[in-house]
């Protein structure tokens, strides 16, 4: 009897210690994304899924947070509030070089992990607002994006390149992209910009309502000159196949950037290594997690990075020969 009791006690203690050790070793990491109708949010989910599949091996538990977008994510990763963030490539460039929101304040601890899907600066307008070119935004009510988003500066750059001062020549709303489709459908704005991968829930919502919506080209000589002048912009388009409700007939010309995955120099190598390895080792499974990933290649995922690559990611790229 006594023997049994001692044994039971020993087993109980043993289990407690195992459980204690496991929880002590579990490393919780959070990925900052964007609005839930964007592509960053499911992207954070896709990356988290890859590494959580191997939770028992790595002891990493990744979760996803919906945020205001790229600028918020850079700042939260730098302050240690988040371990990872999805960030536009132009914002990564500006943060590491001390430009735009980081003017004179280089984010030296910012580290690149990989690039993900392409994003297009997408302009959608109500047909009844009669906006067929970016020039016709003059005098209209337009959402340019919230402070903290990556897209806000893209909207401002596009407007400036078209000779429009966003503070004087139109009524600029600065709400989160997730709210814009509803405002457009309710007649409270005439148009909105959103820098996002396609397909996105936001444009599905915007083009599926009663108020008819058209995508407007963000193109022309002024825009061409701007793309040439800024190293992080490239020509792009909005693929119409995903938005049967829009009144356009062809893909719509614009410019764009890449979504990238970033972290801080302070995040341990083994954590960054594990995430990188799981995404790349299971690349075909990863690609199936969102239609915006259809164009991804492993080599392409190492382009568009301006911050130094985190040593944990670099270890993996060297191991598999993606970087020599
Ligand atoms: N590119 C957007 C931003 O940082 C977010 C897009 C998304 O959530 O998919 O402003």
Coordinates of C-alpha atoms and ligand atoms in Angstrom, one line a residue:
X1 CA 0.0 0.0 0.0
X2 CA 2.7 2.4 1.1
X3 CA 4.8 1.3 -1.8
X4 CA 2.0 2.2 -4.3
X5 CA 1.6 5.5 -2.7
X6 CA 5.2 6.3 -3.1
X7 CA 5.2 5.1 -6.7
X8 CA 2.1 7.2 -7.5
X9 CA 3.7 10.2 -5.9
X10 CA 6.9 9.7 -7.9
X11 CA 4.9 9.4 -11.1
X12 CA 2.9 12.5 -10.3
X13 CA 6.0 14.5 -9.6
X14 CA 7.7 13.2 -12.7
X15 CA 4.8 14.4 -14.8
X16 CA 4.8 17.8 -13.1
X17 CA 8.4 18.2 -14.0
X18 CA 7.9 17.2 -17.6
X19 CA 5.0 19.6 -17.9
X20 CA 7.0 22.4 -16.2
X21 CA 9.9 21.9 -18.5
X22 CA 7.8 21.9 -21.6
X23 CA 6.0 25.1 -20.7
X24 CA 9.3 26.7 -19.6
X25 CA 10.7 26.0 -23.0
X26 CA 7.7 27.1 -25.1
X27 CA 8.6 30.3 -26.8
X28 CA 5.6 32.4 -27.7
X29 CA 6.1 34.7 -30.6
X30 CA 3.6 37.1 -32.2
X31 CA 3.4 38.2 -35.8
X32 CA 2.1 41.7 -36.6
X33 CA -0.1 41.8 -39.7
X34 CA -2.7 44.2 -40.9
X35 CA -6.5 44.5 -41.2
X36 CA -8.4 41.2 -41.4
X37 CA -9.6 41.9 -45.0
X38 CA -6.1 42.4 -46.2
X39 CA -3.5 39.7 -47.2
X40 CA -1.1 40.3 -44.3
X41 CA -3.5 38.8 -41.8
X42 CA -3.9 35.4 -43.6
X43 CA -0.2 35.6 -44.4
X44 CA 0.7 35.8 -40.7
X45 CA -1.7 32.9 -40.2
X46 CA 0.0 30.9 -42.9
X47 CA 3.5 31.4 -41.5
X48 CA 2.3 30.7 -37.9
X49 CA 0.7 27.5 -39.2
X50 CA 3.9 26.2 -40.7
X51 CA 5.9 26.5 -37.5
X52 CA 3.1 25.5 -35.1
X53 CA 2.9 22.2 -37.0
X54 CA 6.2 21.4 -35.4
X55 CA 5.5 22.8 -32.0
X56 CA 6.7 19.7 -30.2
X57 CA 10.0 19.8 -32.1
X58 CA 10.8 23.5 -31.8
X59 CA 8.8 24.5 -28.7
X60 CA 7.6 27.6 -30.6
X61 CA 4.0 28.8 -30.5
X62 CA 3.3 31.6 -33.0
X63 CA 0.2 33.7 -32.9
X64 CA -1.1 36.5 -35.2
X65 CA -2.2 40.0 -34.3
X66 CA -4.3 42.2 -36.6
X67 CA -2.6 45.7 -36.6
X68 CA -2.7 49.1 -38.4
X69 CA -0.1 47.8 -40.9
X70 CA 3.6 48.1 -42.0
X71 CA 4.7 51.2 -40.0
X72 CA 3.0 50.0 -36.8
X73 CA 4.7 46.6 -37.3
X74 CA 8.2 48.0 -37.8
X75 CA 7.8 50.0 -34.6
X76 CA 6.3 47.2 -32.6
X77 CA 9.1 44.8 -33.7
X78 CA 11.7 47.4 -32.8
X79 CA 10.2 48.0 -29.4
X80 CA 10.0 44.3 -28.7
X81 CA 6.2 44.3 -28.5
X82 CA 6.1 41.9 -31.4
X83 CA 8.7 39.4 -32.6
X84 CA 7.8 39.5 -36.3
X85 CA 5.9 41.7 -38.7
X86 CA 4.7 41.7 -42.2
X87 CA 6.0 45.0 -43.8
X88 CA 6.0 46.5 -47.2
X89 CA 9.4 46.4 -48.9
X90 CA 9.4 50.2 -49.3
X91 CA 8.8 50.6 -45.6
X92 CA 11.6 48.2 -44.8
X93 CA 13.9 50.3 -47.0
X94 CA 12.8 53.5 -45.4
X95 CA 13.1 52.2 -41.8
X96 CA 16.7 50.8 -42.3
X97 CA 17.8 54.0 -44.1
X98 CA 16.1 56.4 -41.7
X99 CA 13.6 57.9 -44.1
X100 CA 9.9 58.9 -44.1
X101 CA 8.4 58.1 -40.6
X102 CA 12.0 57.2 -39.5
X103 CA 13.6 60.4 -40.9
X104 CA 17.0 60.7 -39.2
X105 CA 16.3 57.6 -37.0
X106 CA 17.7 54.5 -38.7
X107 CA 16.1 51.3 -37.4
X108 CA 19.5 49.5 -37.1
X109 CA 18.1 46.4 -35.4
X110 CA 15.6 45.7 -38.1
X111 CA 16.3 42.3 -39.8
X112 CA 14.8 40.8 -43.0
X113 CA 13.7 37.2 -43.0
X114 CA 12.1 36.8 -46.5
X115 CA 9.9 38.5 -49.1
X116 CA 6.3 37.2 -49.7
X117 CA 3.7 38.3 -52.2
X118 CA 3.6 41.3 -54.5
X119 CA 1.3 44.2 -53.4
X120 CA -0.3 46.7 -55.8
X121 CA -1.2 50.3 -54.9
X122 CA -4.8 49.8 -55.7
X123 CA -7.3 52.7 -56.3
X124 CA -11.0 51.9 -56.4
X125 CA -13.7 54.5 -57.0
X126 CA -17.5 54.6 -57.1
X127 CA -18.6 54.7 -60.8
X128 CA -21.1 57.5 -59.9
X129 CA -18.2 59.7 -58.7
X130 CA -16.9 59.8 -62.2
X131 CA -13.3 59.2 -61.4
X132 CA -11.6 57.6 -64.4
X133 CA -8.1 58.8 -63.8
X134 CA -6.1 59.7 -60.7
X135 CA -6.3 63.4 -61.8
X136 CA -10.0 63.2 -61.3
X137 CA -9.6 62.6 -57.5
X138 CA -9.3 66.4 -57.2
X139 CA -12.1 67.7 -55.0
X140 CA -13.2 64.2 -54.0
X141 CA -13.4 62.4 -50.7
X142 CA -10.7 59.8 -50.7
X143 CA -9.3 57.3 -48.1
X144 CA -5.5 57.4 -48.2
X145 CA -5.0 55.0 -45.3
X146 CA -4.4 55.3 -41.5
X147 CA -1.3 56.6 -39.9
X148 CA 0.7 53.4 -39.1
X149 CA -0.2 51.8 -42.4
X150 CA 2.4 51.2 -45.0
X151 CA -0.1 52.3 -47.7
X152 CA -0.6 55.9 -46.6
X153 CA 2.7 57.1 -48.0
X154 CA 2.1 55.2 -51.3
X155 CA -1.2 57.1 -51.7
X156 CA 0.5 60.4 -51.0
X157 CA 3.3 59.6 -53.4
X158 CA 0.9 58.6 -56.1
X159 CA -1.2 61.8 -55.6
X160 CA 1.9 64.0 -55.6
X161 CA 3.3 62.4 -58.7
X162 CA -0.1 63.2 -60.4
X163 CA 0.3 66.8 -59.2
X164 CA -2.3 66.6 -56.4
X165 CA -1.7 67.9 -52.9
X166 CA -3.5 65.6 -50.6
X167 CA -3.9 68.3 -47.9
X168 CA -5.4 70.9 -50.3
X169 CA -6.8 69.4 -53.4
X170 CA -9.0 66.7 -52.0
X171 CA -10.7 65.6 -48.7
X172 CA -8.3 62.9 -47.4
X173 CA -9.8 60.4 -45.0
X174 CA -7.3 58.4 -43.0
X175 CA -9.2 55.4 -41.8
X176 CA -8.1 51.8 -41.8
X177 CA -8.4 49.9 -45.1
X178 CA -10.9 47.5 -43.5
X179 CA -13.4 50.3 -43.1
X180 CA -13.0 51.8 -46.5
X181 CA -15.3 49.4 -48.5
X182 CA -18.2 50.0 -46.2
X183 CA -17.7 53.8 -46.4
X184 CA -17.6 53.6 -50.2
X185 CA -20.8 51.5 -50.3
X186 CA -22.5 53.9 -47.9
X187 CA -21.6 56.9 -50.1
X188 CA -19.4 58.5 -47.4
X189 CA -16.3 58.4 -49.6
X190 CA -15.8 58.5 -53.4
X191 CA -12.7 56.4 -53.6
X192 CA -10.0 54.7 -51.6
X193 CA -6.4 53.6 -52.0
X194 CA -5.1 50.3 -50.6
X195 CA -1.7 48.8 -51.1
X196 CA -2.4 45.1 -50.9
X197 CA -1.9 41.7 -52.5
X198 CA -4.7 40.2 -54.7
X199 CA -7.2 38.8 -54.1
X200 CA -8.0 40.7 -51.0
X201 CA -11.2 40.6 -49.0
X202 CA -11.3 44.4 -48.9
X203 CA -11.7 44.7 -52.7
X204 CA -14.1 41.7 -52.9
X205 CA -16.3 43.6 -50.5
X206 CA -15.9 46.9 -52.2
X207 CA -16.8 45.5 -55.7
X208 CA -19.7 43.3 -54.5
X209 CA -22.1 45.9 -53.2
X210 CA -25.0 47.9 -54.8
X211 CA -22.8 50.9 -55.6
X212 CA -20.9 50.0 -58.7
X213 CA -17.1 50.3 -58.4
X214 CA -14.2 50.7 -60.8
X215 CA -10.5 50.3 -60.4
X216 CA -8.7 53.4 -61.5
X217 CA -5.3 53.3 -63.2
X218 CA -2.4 54.8 -61.2
X219 CA -0.3 55.5 -64.2
X220 CA 1.0 58.3 -66.4
X221 CA 4.2 60.3 -67.0
X222 CA 4.4 61.7 -63.4
X223 CA 3.9 58.2 -61.9
X224 CA 6.5 56.7 -64.4
X225 CA 9.1 59.4 -63.3
X226 CA 8.4 58.6 -59.6
X227 CA 8.9 54.8 -60.1
X228 CA 12.2 55.6 -61.8
X229 CA 13.2 57.9 -58.9
X230 CA 12.3 55.6 -56.0
X231 CA 14.3 52.3 -55.9
X232 CA 11.5 50.4 -54.0
X233 CA 8.7 51.0 -56.5
X234 CA 8.0 48.9 -59.6
X235 CA 5.2 48.7 -62.2
X236 CA 2.4 46.4 -61.3
X237 CA -1.3 45.8 -62.0
X238 CA -4.6 44.9 -60.4
X239 CA -5.7 41.4 -61.7
X240 CA -9.3 41.7 -62.6
X241 CA -10.0 37.9 -62.5
X242 CA -10.6 38.1 -58.8
X243 CA -13.2 40.9 -58.9
X244 CA -16.0 40.0 -61.3
X245 CA -18.1 42.8 -59.6
X246 CA -15.8 45.6 -60.8
X247 CA -16.9 47.4 -64.0
X248 CA -13.4 47.3 -65.6
X249 CA -12.8 44.9 -68.5
X250 CA -9.0 44.6 -68.3
X251 CA -6.3 44.4 -65.7
X252 CA -5.5 47.9 -64.3
X253 CA -2.1 49.5 -64.5
X254 CA -0.5 50.7 -61.3
X255 CA 2.7 50.4 -59.3
X256 CA 3.6 48.3 -56.3
X257 CA 5.9 46.8 -53.7
X258 CA 6.5 43.5 -52.0
X259 CA 5.2 42.2 -48.7
X260 CA 8.2 41.2 -46.6
X261 CA 8.7 39.4 -43.3
X262 CA 10.8 41.1 -40.8
X263 CA 12.1 40.7 -37.2
X264 CA 14.6 42.2 -34.8
X265 CA 18.3 41.5 -34.3
X266 CA 17.2 40.7 -30.7
X267 CA 15.0 37.7 -31.7
X268 CA 17.0 34.5 -31.1
X269 CA 18.6 32.7 -34.1
X270 CA 16.9 29.4 -33.4
X271 CA 13.4 31.0 -33.6
X272 CA 14.0 32.7 -36.9
X273 CA 15.8 29.6 -38.2
X274 CA 12.8 27.4 -37.3
X275 CA 10.2 29.7 -39.0
X276 CA 12.4 30.1 -42.2
X277 CA 13.0 26.4 -42.4
X278 CA 9.4 25.4 -42.0
X279 CA 8.2 27.9 -44.7
X280 CA 10.9 26.9 -47.2
X281 CA 11.0 23.2 -46.5
X282 CA 7.2 23.0 -47.0
X283 CA 7.1 25.6 -49.8
X284 CA 4.5 23.8 -51.9
X285 CA 2.2 23.5 -48.9
X286 CA 2.8 27.1 -48.0
X287 CA 2.0 28.3 -51.5
X288 CA -1.4 26.7 -51.3
X289 CA -2.4 28.8 -48.3
X290 CA -3.3 31.9 -50.3
X291 CA -3.9 32.6 -54.0
X292 CA -1.6 35.6 -53.8
X293 CA 1.3 33.2 -53.3
X294 CA 0.8 31.5 -56.7
X295 CA 3.7 33.6 -58.2
X296 CA 6.2 32.8 -55.4
X297 CA 9.5 31.2 -56.0
X298 CA 12.1 30.4 -53.3
X299 CA 14.7 32.7 -55.1
X300 CA 12.1 35.5 -55.4
X301 CA 11.5 35.4 -51.7
X302 CA 15.1 36.6 -51.2
X303 CA 14.5 39.7 -53.3
X304 CA 13.3 43.1 -52.2
X305 CA 15.1 42.9 -48.8
X306 CA 17.0 46.0 -47.7
X307 CA 17.6 45.3 -44.0
X308 CA 20.4 42.7 -43.3
X309 CA 19.1 39.1 -43.3
X310 CA 18.7 37.8 -39.8
X311 CA 21.5 35.3 -38.9
X312 CA 18.9 32.6 -38.1
X313 CA 17.4 32.9 -41.6
X314 CA 20.9 33.2 -43.2
X315 CA 21.9 29.9 -41.5
X316 CA 19.0 28.1 -43.4
X317 CA 19.7 29.8 -46.7
X318 CA 23.3 28.8 -46.6
X319 CA 22.4 25.2 -45.5
X320 CA 20.2 24.7 -48.6
X321 CA 22.4 26.7 -51.0
X322 CA 19.9 29.5 -51.6
X323 CA 22.7 31.9 -50.6
X324 CA 26.3 30.9 -51.2
Ligands
LIG1 N1 0.3 47.0 -47.2 C1 -0.6 47.3 -46.2 C2 0.0 48.3 -45.2 O1 1.0 48.0 -44.6 C3 -1.3 46.1 -45.5 C4 -1.8 45.2 -46.5 C5 -2.4 43.9 -45.9 O2 -2.8 43.9 -44.7 O3 -2.5 42.9 -46.7 O4 -0.5 49.4 -45.1

